[in-house]
Short mmCIF file of C-alpha atoms in Angstrom, two decimals:
data_model
loop_
_atom_site.label_atom_id
_atom_site.label_comp_id
_atom_site.label_asym_id
_atom_site.label_seq_id
_atom_site.Cartn_x
_atom_site.Cartn_y
_atom_site.Cartn_z
CA MET A 170 15.50 -10.54 13.91
CA LYS A 171 17.52 -10.94 10.95
CA LYS A 172 14.27 -10.66 8.78
CA HIS A 173 14.33 -6.62 10.19
CA ILE A 174 18.05 -6.49 9.45
CA HIS A 175 17.42 -7.43 5.84
CA ARG A 176 14.49 -4.89 5.50
CA GLU A 177 16.27 -2.38 7.42
CA MET A 178 19.15 -2.88 4.16
CA LEU A 179 16.76 -3.06 1.80
CA ASN A 180 15.10 0.85 2.79
CA ARG A 181 18.50 2.31 3.07
CA LEU A 182 19.51 1.68 -0.90
CA ALA A 183 15.84 2.73 -1.18
CA ASP A 184 16.52 6.23 0.63
CA GLU A 185 19.18 6.65 -1.53
CA LEU A 186 17.63 5.89 -4.68
CA VAL A 187 14.66 8.18 -3.85
CA SER A 188 17.30 10.96 -3.01
CA ASP A 189 18.32 10.20 -6.75
CA VAL A 190 14.62 10.41 -8.01
CA ILE A 191 14.32 13.72 -6.28
CA SER A 192 17.21 15.33 -7.63
CA THR A 193 16.54 13.92 -11.36
CA SER A 194 15.63 17.07 -13.66
CA ASP A 195 12.42 16.82 -14.89
CA ALA A 196 13.50 15.99 -18.41
CA ASP A 197 15.24 12.94 -17.57
CA ILE A 198 12.25 11.96 -15.64
CA LEU A 199 9.99 12.22 -18.56
CA SER A 200 12.25 10.60 -20.87
CA GLU A 201 12.47 7.69 -18.34
CA ALA A 202 8.79 7.34 -18.15
CA SER A 203 8.76 7.09 -21.98
CA GLU A 204 10.83 4.17 -21.64
CA ASP A 205 9.04 2.78 -18.28
CA TYR A 206 5.65 3.38 -18.57
CA GLY A 207 5.31 3.99 -22.44
CA SER A 208 4.53 7.78 -21.83
CA PRO A 209 4.88 10.11 -18.90
CA GLU A 210 1.43 11.41 -19.47
CA VAL A 211 -0.08 7.40 -18.91
CA ALA A 212 2.39 7.37 -15.68
CA ALA A 213 1.11 10.94 -14.32
CA ASP A 214 -2.45 10.28 -15.08
CA HIS A 215 -2.42 6.68 -13.13
CA VAL A 216 -1.01 8.86 -10.06
CA ARG A 217 -3.54 11.90 -10.70
CA SER A 218 -6.47 9.36 -10.87
CA ILE A 219 -5.45 7.74 -6.88
CA LEU A 220 -5.00 11.38 -6.17
CA LYS A 221 -8.51 12.21 -6.99
CA ASN A 222 -10.04 9.11 -4.89
CA ALA A 223 -7.96 9.76 -2.24
CA GLN A 224 -9.61 13.49 -2.03
CA GLN A 225 -12.94 12.31 -2.52
CA GLN A 226 -12.26 10.20 0.09
CA VAL A 227 -11.29 12.74 2.63
CA ALA A 228 -14.04 14.82 1.43
CA LYS A 229 -16.60 12.01 2.38
CA GLN A 230 -14.93 11.68 5.80
CA ARG A 231 -15.10 15.49 6.41
CA LEU A 232 -18.54 15.21 5.62
CA VAL A 233 -19.36 12.60 8.20
CA ALA A 234 -17.16 14.03 10.72
CA ALA A 235 -19.11 17.47 10.25
CA ARG A 236 -22.62 15.90 10.37
CA GLU A 237 -21.39 14.13 13.68
CA ALA A 238 -20.35 17.42 14.96
CA VAL A 239 -23.76 19.38 14.27
CA ASN A 240 -25.50 16.36 16.12
CA GLN A 241 -23.11 16.64 18.80
CA PHE A 242 -23.65 20.30 18.99
CA LYS A 243 -27.53 19.69 18.67
CA ASP A 244 -27.21 17.54 21.81
CA ASN A 245 -25.36 19.23 23.85
CA GLU A 246 -27.64 22.39 22.83
CA LYS A 247 -30.51 20.64 24.38
CA CYS A 248 -28.96 19.41 27.67
CA ALA A 249 -27.59 23.16 28.00
CA LYS A 250 -31.03 24.51 27.81
CA VAL A 251 -32.84 22.20 30.48
CA ILE A 252 -29.55 23.11 32.82
CA SER A 253 -30.35 26.94 31.94
CA LEU A 254 -33.72 26.65 32.97
CA ASP A 255 -34.38 29.12 36.30
CA PRO A 256 -35.96 27.32 38.87
CA VAL A 257 -39.43 28.48 38.40
CA ARG A 258 -39.72 27.85 34.65
CA ALA A 259 -37.73 24.22 35.64
CA ARG A 260 -40.78 23.56 38.03
CA ARG A 261 -43.43 24.69 35.84
CA ALA A 262 -41.96 22.61 32.74
CA LEU A 263 -41.65 19.51 35.04
CA GLU A 264 -45.57 19.66 36.30
CA LYS A 265 -46.43 20.27 32.67
CA THR A 266 -44.48 17.03 31.70
CA LEU A 267 -45.73 14.92 34.52
CA LEU A 268 -49.61 16.25 34.01
CA ALA A 269 -49.35 15.92 30.05
CA HIS A 270 -47.43 11.99 30.62
CA PRO A 271 -49.61 10.75 33.36
CA GLU A 272 -49.39 7.24 32.59
CA SER A 273 -45.66 7.12 31.78
CA THR A 274 -44.64 9.16 34.93
CA ARG A 275 -46.62 7.05 37.41
CA GLU A 276 -43.57 5.04 38.51
CA LEU A 277 -41.86 8.48 39.76
CA THR A 278 -41.82 8.87 43.55
CA ILE A 279 -44.40 10.84 45.00
CA ALA A 280 -41.99 13.72 45.97
CA ALA A 281 -41.31 13.97 42.89
CA ARG A 282 -44.73 13.89 41.67
CA LYS A 283 -45.43 17.02 44.19
CA GLY A 284 -42.41 18.80 43.08
CA SER A 285 -42.44 21.30 45.97
CA ASP A 286 -40.49 18.55 48.19
CA LEU A 287 -37.76 18.77 45.23
CA SER A 288 -34.33 20.89 45.02
CA ASP A 289 -33.88 22.91 42.31
CA SER A 290 -31.03 20.32 41.04
CA ASP A 291 -33.34 17.38 41.44
CA VAL A 292 -36.24 19.21 39.12
CA LEU A 293 -32.99 20.13 36.66
CA SER A 294 -32.27 16.36 36.64
CA MET A 295 -35.84 14.70 36.58
CA LEU A 296 -36.26 17.35 33.56
CA GLU A 297 -33.38 15.74 31.82
CA ASP A 298 -34.31 11.90 32.69
CA LEU A 299 -37.76 12.52 30.90
CA ARG A 300 -35.95 14.74 28.25
CA ASP A 301 -33.88 11.52 27.46
CA LEU A 302 -37.10 9.16 27.52
CA GLY A 303 -38.28 11.52 25.18
CA LEU A 304 -41.43 12.72 27.27
CA TYR A 305 -39.64 16.34 27.47
CA ASP A 306 -38.67 18.25 24.53
CA PRO A 307 -36.62 21.44 25.79
CA ASP A 308 -37.03 23.05 22.29
CA SER A 309 -40.81 23.54 22.26
CA ASP A 310 -41.11 24.45 25.98
CA CYS A 311 -38.45 27.48 25.24
CA GLU A 312 -40.89 28.26 22.38
CA GLY A 313 -43.99 27.96 23.83
CA ASP A 314 -42.86 30.12 26.92
CA GLU A 315 -41.53 32.84 24.38
CA MET B 225 10.01 44.82 18.63
CA GLN B 226 8.20 41.04 17.51
CA THR B 227 9.88 38.08 17.77
CA PRO B 228 10.40 35.66 15.22
CA SER B 229 7.84 32.68 15.57
CA THR B 230 9.48 29.94 16.28
CA THR B 231 6.40 27.51 15.47
CA LYS B 232 6.55 25.53 11.52
CA THR B 233 3.73 26.88 9.26
CA VAL B 234 2.26 24.31 7.73
CA PHE B 235 -0.10 24.05 4.78
CA SER B 236 -3.74 23.96 5.04
CA ALA B 237 -5.57 20.72 4.17
CA ASP B 238 -7.17 23.41 0.95
CA GLU B 239 -3.60 24.45 0.25
CA ILE B 240 -2.14 21.13 0.06
CA SER B 241 -4.96 19.84 -2.04
CA GLU B 242 -4.32 22.69 -4.17
CA LYS B 243 -0.45 22.04 -4.23
CA LEU B 244 -0.78 18.43 -5.02
CA ASN B 245 -3.55 18.99 -7.75
CA ASN B 246 -0.89 21.60 -9.51
CA LEU B 247 2.33 18.78 -9.65
CA SER B 248 3.58 18.93 -12.58
CA THR B 249 3.94 15.81 -14.87
CA ALA B 250 7.55 14.78 -13.77
CA ASP B 251 5.99 15.01 -10.33
CA PHE B 252 3.69 12.55 -10.55
CA VAL B 253 5.85 10.49 -12.47
CA ARG B 254 8.46 10.70 -9.37
CA ILE B 255 5.48 9.66 -7.14
CA ARG B 256 5.23 6.54 -8.85
CA LYS B 257 8.88 5.65 -9.15
CA ILE B 258 9.26 6.38 -5.01
CA ALA B 259 6.34 4.17 -4.37
CA ALA B 260 7.55 1.50 -6.56
CA PHE B 261 10.93 1.51 -4.08
CA TYR B 262 9.47 1.71 -0.88
CA GLY B 263 6.44 -0.84 -1.44
CA LYS B 264 8.66 -3.53 -2.03
CA GLY B 265 5.99 -6.40 -2.16
CA TYR B 266 4.89 -5.62 1.60
CA ILE B 267 2.11 -3.25 0.31
CA GLU B 268 1.49 -2.60 -3.25
CA PRO B 269 2.48 1.15 -4.82
CA ASP B 270 -0.78 2.18 -5.66
CA GLU B 271 -2.02 1.37 -2.01
CA LEU B 272 0.86 3.30 -0.81
CA ILE B 273 0.39 6.51 -2.63
CA SER B 274 -3.18 6.66 -1.92
CA LYS B 275 -2.68 6.10 1.89
CA ALA B 276 0.09 8.57 1.59
CA PHE B 277 -1.95 11.04 -0.23
CA ILE B 278 -4.73 10.82 2.26
CA ALA B 279 -2.70 10.96 5.52
CA ILE B 280 -1.47 14.32 3.95
CA LEU B 281 -5.32 15.64 3.12
CA SER B 282 -7.17 14.58 6.13
CA GLY B 283 -4.29 16.15 8.06
CA ALA B 284 -3.21 13.37 9.81
CA ARG B 285 0.42 14.55 8.26
CA ASN B 286 1.25 18.15 7.64
CA CYS B 287 3.16 19.40 5.55
CA PRO B 288 5.42 22.34 6.53
CA THR B 289 5.38 25.17 3.92
CA ASP B 290 9.22 25.16 3.71
CA VAL B 291 9.67 21.30 2.22
CA ASN B 292 9.77 20.18 -0.76
CA VAL B 293 6.33 18.41 -1.12
CA ILE B 294 7.54 15.38 -3.16
CA ALA B 295 10.37 14.54 -0.57
CA PHE B 296 7.62 15.24 2.27
CA LEU B 297 5.36 12.28 0.42
CA ALA B 298 8.36 10.26 -0.29
CA ASN B 299 8.91 10.19 3.77
CA THR B 300 5.11 9.68 3.95
CA MET B 301 5.63 6.79 1.68
CA ARG B 302 8.57 5.42 3.56
CA SER B 303 6.88 5.56 7.33
CA LEU B 304 3.77 3.91 5.99
CA ALA B 305 5.54 1.09 4.42
CA SER B 306 7.33 0.50 7.88
CA SER B 307 4.30 0.67 9.71
CA ASN B 308 2.58 -1.71 7.34
CA PHE B 309 5.67 -3.92 7.74
CA LYS B 310 5.52 -4.16 11.56
CA SER B 311 1.79 -4.49 11.62
CA LEU B 312 1.98 -7.29 9.32
CA ASP B 313 4.65 -8.66 11.59
CA ARG B 314 2.19 -8.79 14.05
CA SER B 315 -0.75 -10.06 12.37
CA PRO B 316 -1.56 -13.65 13.60
CA GLU B 317 -1.17 -15.28 9.63
CA PHE B 318 2.44 -14.04 9.60
CA LEU B 319 3.12 -15.77 12.67
CA GLU B 320 4.67 -19.41 12.72
CA VAL B 321 2.38 -21.85 14.54
CA ILE B 322 3.26 -24.29 17.08
CA PRO B 323 0.59 -26.59 17.53
CA SER B 324 -0.13 -28.04 21.07
CA ILE B 325 0.88 -31.33 22.25
CA GLU B 326 -1.88 -34.18 21.13
CA GLY B 327 -3.62 -35.39 24.47
CA GLU B 328 -2.02 -32.68 26.36
CA PHE B 329 -5.03 -31.78 28.77
CA ASP B 330 -4.93 -28.59 30.32
CA GLY B 331 -8.66 -28.33 31.12
CA LEU B 332 -9.23 -26.01 27.66
CA PRO B 333 -9.64 -26.82 24.20
CA SER B 334 -6.87 -27.16 22.21
CA ARG B 335 -4.73 -24.09 21.23
CA ASP B 336 -2.44 -23.39 18.68
CA TYR B 337 0.43 -20.94 20.07
CA PRO B 338 2.09 -18.27 17.74
CA SER B 339 5.76 -18.50 17.98
CA GLN B 340 8.15 -15.32 18.55
CA SER B 341 10.54 -15.93 15.83
CA PRO B 342 10.50 -14.30 12.35
CA SER B 343 9.14 -16.15 9.84
CA ALA B 344 12.01 -18.24 7.80
CA GLU B 345 10.38 -18.30 4.60
CA GLU B 346 10.39 -14.53 4.70
CA THR B 347 14.19 -14.10 5.99
CA LEU B 348 15.19 -16.37 3.04
CA LEU B 349 13.09 -14.04 0.38
CA LEU B 350 14.80 -10.62 1.73
CA THR B 351 18.30 -12.45 1.71
CA GLU B 352 17.41 -13.77 -1.89
CA GLU B 353 16.34 -10.13 -2.46
CA ILE B 354 19.60 -8.80 -1.27
CA GLY B 355 21.71 -11.39 -3.29
CA PHE B 356 19.81 -10.62 -6.38
CA VAL B 357 20.30 -6.72 -6.06
CA LEU B 358 24.08 -7.42 -5.77
CA SER B 359 24.33 -9.86 -8.86
CA LEU B 360 23.02 -7.04 -10.90
CA PHE B 361 26.25 -5.11 -10.37
CA ALA B 362 28.50 -8.18 -10.70
CA ASP B 363 30.21 -6.55 -13.84
CA ASP B 364 31.18 -3.09 -12.09
CA GLU B 365 33.55 -3.46 -9.32
CA ILE B 366 32.83 0.10 -8.06
CA THR B 367 28.80 -0.43 -8.40
CA HIS B 368 29.03 -3.32 -6.48
CA LEU B 369 30.75 -1.59 -4.02
CA ILE B 370 28.25 1.35 -3.50
CA VAL B 371 25.46 -0.63 -3.46
CA GLU B 372 26.75 -2.92 -0.80
CA GLY B 373 27.95 0.01 1.02
CA LEU B 374 24.47 1.45 0.87
CA LEU B 375 23.18 -1.92 2.01
CA GLU B 376 25.09 -1.41 5.06
CA GLY B 377 23.96 2.08 5.76
CA MET B 378 27.19 3.71 4.72
CA SER B 379 26.50 7.70 3.98
CA SER B 380 27.15 8.56 0.45
CA SER B 381 30.38 10.71 1.23
CA GLU B 382 32.04 7.74 2.99
CA LEU B 383 31.33 5.92 -0.34
CA GLN B 384 32.74 8.52 -2.32
CA GLU B 385 35.96 8.57 -0.32
CA LEU B 386 35.93 4.37 -0.31
CA ALA B 387 35.25 4.25 -4.36
CA CYS B 388 37.70 7.72 -4.80
CA LEU B 389 34.79 9.35 -6.48
CA ASP B 390 33.68 12.86 -6.84
CA LYS B 391 30.41 13.94 -6.53
CA THR B 392 29.13 13.81 -9.86
CA SER B 393 30.95 10.81 -10.93
CA TYR B 394 29.03 9.13 -7.43
CA GLU B 395 25.97 10.56 -8.55
CA SER B 396 25.99 9.12 -11.88
CA LYS B 397 26.71 5.45 -9.84
CA ARG B 398 23.90 5.57 -8.01
CA LYS B 399 21.68 6.53 -11.05
CA LEU B 400 22.80 3.64 -13.05
CA ILE B 401 21.99 1.71 -9.63
CA ARG B 402 18.57 3.05 -9.76
CA ARG B 403 17.96 2.50 -13.37
CA ARG B 404 19.13 -0.86 -13.58
CA LEU B 405 16.84 -1.64 -10.38
CA ASP B 406 13.85 0.07 -12.23
CA LYS B 407 14.52 -2.05 -15.25
CA ALA B 408 14.70 -4.95 -13.07
CA LYS B 409 11.40 -4.17 -11.24
CA SER B 410 9.72 -3.65 -14.67
CA LYS B 411 10.62 -7.00 -15.62
CA GLY B 412 9.37 -8.45 -12.84
CA MET B 413 12.53 -10.09 -11.61
CA PHE B 414 11.83 -8.72 -8.16
CA GLN B 415 9.56 -6.66 -5.99
#
């Protein structure tokens, strides 16, 4: 624990000296910078370039986050379209999809293939599965109906 | 009648970015000096400045509108340096390794166990650093006393009383301490 105590001691000293840096007048700080770094502008430009890099990095992070949000929104919208279909349209969409992909949907149960024996929620759930398999596109289905 | 809002307002991302862009040359110099005090060998001052800017710009740390931006940056740097120190402390390379006993069989391949004790070498370096800081003021009894008091956690008012100094004289001693440390750092005499 000695290491932490020593570290804390040095931090306490740093806190007081940082208070001094903050309260020192601009004129004195600029004069110190000439002495320490050659010129105040050289010292300031060094920090300005760190700021510029940080701003670029944060802008990139925001762009990535925005793209992810858009993709998430699109995915949610697709789900919402399947779920919000009325039962008649949903059954029509299921029938259309099964007919359009007889090879891929062969493994579905007979009840599923008949459609009429399924509850409304079963139909919606199957449409979601077919959408996940890439066999049903809620967007094109809506466009076709409208 | 409208009741006054108790929630603190903070700068938005765009506002704080603008505020940082418009800092004066003196303020940019201050940031560099502050980072040198808080970095202290565990994190490079430039990296510390960069991390602090990113934390503030990304909204990870929100600067209240009624707080001095440089003071807020200083606080952010202190906190980041402290987190960095703690994470280094927990990383395997900073832990002493005790080899397993040769020939001991527990049905598993031979392993090394990290010890819980802090690195003796690091403790020694910190002790030396404190000793070096104090030695810089061996020629001035009052200043030496102030440095010792600050390291021990005494407040500025307690130190003024102890050293029989008024506020102005204390502040002038504090500046002397800072400048001597600045110069020792720039000469690479310590981190």
